[in-house]
Amino acid sequence: MINREDMLELTRRMTPSRTCFSRIAGCYMDRDGYEEGTFNTHFLNLSVSDKKKNLEIAKAIPFAKTNEELVEYSFAPKVTGKESFWTLLMGMKSTGLKDDGLLSVFYEMIAEKYQATSDYGIYLFYGTYDIPVKATDKERLDDSLEVYDFIICSIAPLLADYELGEPQFGFLFPAFSDRSSDYNQIDIFQAATAPVQGDVIKQILGE
């Protein structure tokens, strides 16, 4: 089960004045899964308006209805093989989304299974959160508990001028569990009004 307070703690670091994101990358796909363009840039290089717009896209994943739209899943046993989705995610995270080759493989794998009803965009965000220690009375201390670095993926319909609509699917990896990184689990988002992406989930989990 996902702790709602953990997700809210993350989203509080997703504001223009103290964003936890350092990189944003993405791909635009037509409804048949053919690539129409990509981008990859440092998040702080965005304009103020673009930062705000993209923060809302990212926040939609952890801010979704906990344990309803946003659900924690465990990876299948032995998912650490060279060709596994888990290994791909680990590589993307360790390079901070700077390896376009890995991102290209990721986009292709998603497009292969994603059931789209329109053109869509896949946005990726790389963030780092220096988790503060909490005192017993829940007040924050200055000491750092752990550095949590993570990826948020958000997939949404493509509107005019390459703008994204409301996110329909996405994930947070690794899971943020008990205020710590959990590499054995991933928090997957599916909008309540969107088609269930069962094939994508199975692909991600290695089932």
C-alpha positions as CSV (number, residue, x, y, z in Angstrom):
1,M,0.0,0.0,0.0
2,I,1.2,3.5,-0.8
3,N,1.4,6.0,2.0
4,R,-0.4,9.2,0.9
5,E,1.8,11.3,3.1
6,D,4.9,10.0,1.2
7,M,3.4,11.1,-2.1
8,L,2.5,14.5,-0.7
9,E,6.0,15.0,0.7
10,L,7.4,14.4,-2.8
11,T,5.0,16.8,-4.5
12,R,5.9,19.6,-2.1
13,R,9.3,19.5,-3.9
14,M,7.7,20.0,-7.3
15,T,7.3,23.8,-7.4
16,P,9.0,26.4,-9.6
17,S,10.9,27.9,-6.7
18,R,12.4,24.6,-5.3
19,T,11.9,22.0,-8.0
20,C,13.5,18.6,-7.4
21,F,13.8,18.0,-11.2
22,S,17.0,18.5,-13.1
23,R,16.0,16.9,-16.5
24,I,13.0,16.4,-18.7
25,A,12.9,14.3,-21.8
26,G,10.1,13.1,-24.0
27,C,8.7,11.6,-27.2
28,Y,5.7,12.3,-29.4
29,M,3.9,9.3,-30.9
30,D,1.1,9.0,-33.4
31,R,-1.7,6.7,-32.4
32,D,0.0,3.7,-34.2
33,G,3.1,4.1,-32.1
34,Y,5.4,5.8,-34.7
35,E,7.7,8.5,-33.4
36,E,7.1,12.0,-34.5
37,G,9.8,13.8,-32.5
38,T,11.8,13.8,-29.3
39,F,13.4,16.3,-26.9
40,N,15.8,16.2,-23.9
41,T,16.9,19.2,-21.9
42,H,17.9,20.4,-18.5
43,F,14.7,21.3,-16.6
44,L,16.1,24.6,-15.3
45,N,16.6,25.8,-18.9
46,L,12.9,25.9,-19.4
47,S,11.0,29.2,-19.2
48,V,9.0,30.0,-16.1
49,S,5.7,29.2,-17.8
50,D,7.1,25.9,-19.3
51,K,8.4,24.9,-15.8
52,K,4.9,25.4,-14.3
53,K,3.2,23.6,-17.1
54,N,5.6,20.6,-16.9
55,L,5.5,20.4,-13.2
56,E,1.8,19.9,-13.3
57,I,2.3,17.0,-15.7
58,A,4.8,15.4,-13.4
59,K,2.9,16.0,-10.2
60,A,-0.2,14.4,-11.7
61,I,1.4,11.0,-11.1
62,P,2.3,11.0,-7.3
63,F,-0.7,13.3,-6.6
64,A,-3.2,10.9,-8.1
65,K,-5.7,9.0,-5.9
66,T,-3.5,6.8,-3.8
67,N,-4.1,3.0,-4.0
68,E,-6.9,3.7,-6.5
69,E,-5.4,5.4,-9.6
70,L,-1.8,5.1,-8.2
71,V,-1.0,1.6,-7.2
72,E,2.2,-0.1,-6.0
73,Y,3.3,-3.2,-7.9
74,S,6.1,-5.6,-7.3
75,F,8.5,-6.6,-10.1
76,A,8.5,-10.3,-11.1
77,P,11.3,-12.4,-9.7
78,K,14.5,-12.4,-11.6
79,V,13.8,-9.1,-13.5
80,T,17.5,-8.1,-13.4
81,G,18.4,-9.7,-16.8
82,K,20.1,-7.6,-19.4
83,E,17.0,-7.2,-21.6
84,S,14.6,-6.6,-18.7
85,F,12.5,-3.4,-18.4
86,W,13.8,-3.0,-14.8
87,T,17.4,-3.0,-16.0
88,L,16.4,-0.3,-18.6
89,L,14.8,1.8,-15.9
90,M,17.9,1.5,-13.7
91,G,20.1,2.6,-16.6
92,M,17.9,5.6,-17.4
93,K,18.0,6.6,-13.7
94,S,21.7,6.1,-13.3
95,T,22.4,8.4,-16.3
96,G,19.9,11.0,-15.2
97,L,18.0,10.6,-18.5
98,K,21.0,11.9,-20.4
99,D,21.5,8.7,-22.5
100,D,19.3,9.2,-25.6
101,G,20.0,5.6,-26.7
102,L,18.4,4.2,-23.6
103,L,15.5,6.6,-24.0
104,S,14.9,5.5,-27.5
105,V,14.7,1.9,-26.4
106,F,12.2,2.9,-23.7
107,Y,10.0,4.8,-26.1
108,E,9.9,1.9,-28.5
109,M,9.0,-0.6,-25.8
110,I,6.2,1.6,-24.5
111,A,4.8,2.2,-28.0
112,E,4.8,-1.6,-28.7
113,K,2.3,-2.3,-26.0
114,Y,0.5,1.0,-25.3
115,Q,-3.1,1.0,-26.4
116,A,-3.7,4.6,-27.8
117,T,-6.9,6.1,-29.1
118,S,-5.1,9.2,-30.3
119,D,-1.6,10.7,-30.8
120,Y,0.2,10.9,-27.5
121,G,3.2,12.2,-25.7
122,I,5.6,10.3,-23.3
123,Y,7.2,12.7,-20.8
124,L,10.1,11.6,-18.5
125,F,11.3,13.6,-15.5
126,Y,14.5,12.9,-13.5
127,G,14.4,14.2,-9.9
128,T,16.5,14.1,-6.7
129,Y,15.1,14.5,-3.2
130,D,17.4,14.9,-0.2
131,I,15.1,13.2,2.4
132,P,15.4,15.0,5.7
133,V,15.4,13.2,9.0
134,K,12.3,13.6,11.1
135,A,12.3,14.0,14.8
136,T,9.9,11.9,16.9
137,D,7.4,14.7,17.0
138,K,7.5,14.8,13.1
139,E,9.4,18.1,13.0
140,R,12.1,18.1,10.4
141,L,15.8,18.0,11.3
142,D,18.7,19.3,9.2
143,D,20.3,15.9,8.8
144,S,19.8,14.0,5.6
145,L,18.2,10.5,5.8
146,E,18.8,9.4,2.2
147,V,19.1,10.9,-1.3
148,Y,16.2,9.6,-3.3
149,D,16.7,9.9,-7.1
150,F,13.8,8.9,-9.3
151,I,12.0,8.9,-12.6
152,I,8.5,10.0,-13.3
153,C,6.9,9.0,-16.5
154,S,3.6,10.6,-17.7
155,I,1.7,9.6,-20.9
156,A,-1.0,11.8,-22.1
157,P,-3.0,12.6,-25.3
158,L,-1.4,15.0,-27.7
159,L,-3.3,18.2,-28.3
160,A,-2.6,21.1,-30.7
161,D,0.9,22.5,-30.9
162,Y,2.4,19.5,-29.1
163,E,0.6,20.3,-25.8
164,L,-0.3,17.4,-23.6
165,G,-3.8,16.7,-22.2
166,E,-4.6,15.1,-18.9
167,P,-2.2,12.2,-18.1
168,Q,-3.7,8.8,-18.7
169,F,-0.8,6.5,-17.6
170,G,2.5,6.8,-15.9
171,F,4.7,5.6,-13.1
172,L,7.1,6.6,-10.3
173,F,10.4,4.5,-10.1
174,P,11.7,3.4,-7.8
175,A,8.7,3.3,-5.4
176,F,8.9,5.8,-2.6
177,S,8.1,3.6,0.4
178,D,8.4,4.5,4.0
179,R,10.3,7.6,2.8
180,S,13.0,5.5,1.1
181,S,13.8,4.0,-2.3
182,D,12.3,0.6,-3.0
183,Y,13.8,-0.8,-6.1
184,N,11.7,-4.0,-6.0
185,Q,8.5,-2.0,-6.5
186,I,7.1,0.6,-8.8
187,D,4.1,2.9,-8.4
188,I,2.0,2.8,-11.6
189,F,-0.7,5.4,-12.4
190,Q,-3.8,4.8,-14.5
191,A,-6.5,7.4,-14.9
192,A,-9.9,6.1,-13.8
193,T,-11.4,7.2,-17.1
194,A,-8.7,5.7,-19.3
195,P,-8.4,2.2,-20.8
196,V,-6.6,-0.3,-18.6
197,Q,-3.0,-0.7,-20.0
198,G,-2.6,-4.3,-18.9
199,D,0.0,-5.2,-21.5
200,V,2.2,-2.3,-20.6
201,I,2.0,-3.2,-16.9
202,K,3.0,-6.8,-17.6
203,Q,5.9,-5.6,-19.7
204,I,7.1,-3.2,-17.0
205,L,6.8,-5.8,-14.3
206,G,8.5,-8.5,-16.3
207,E,5.5,-10.9,-16.2
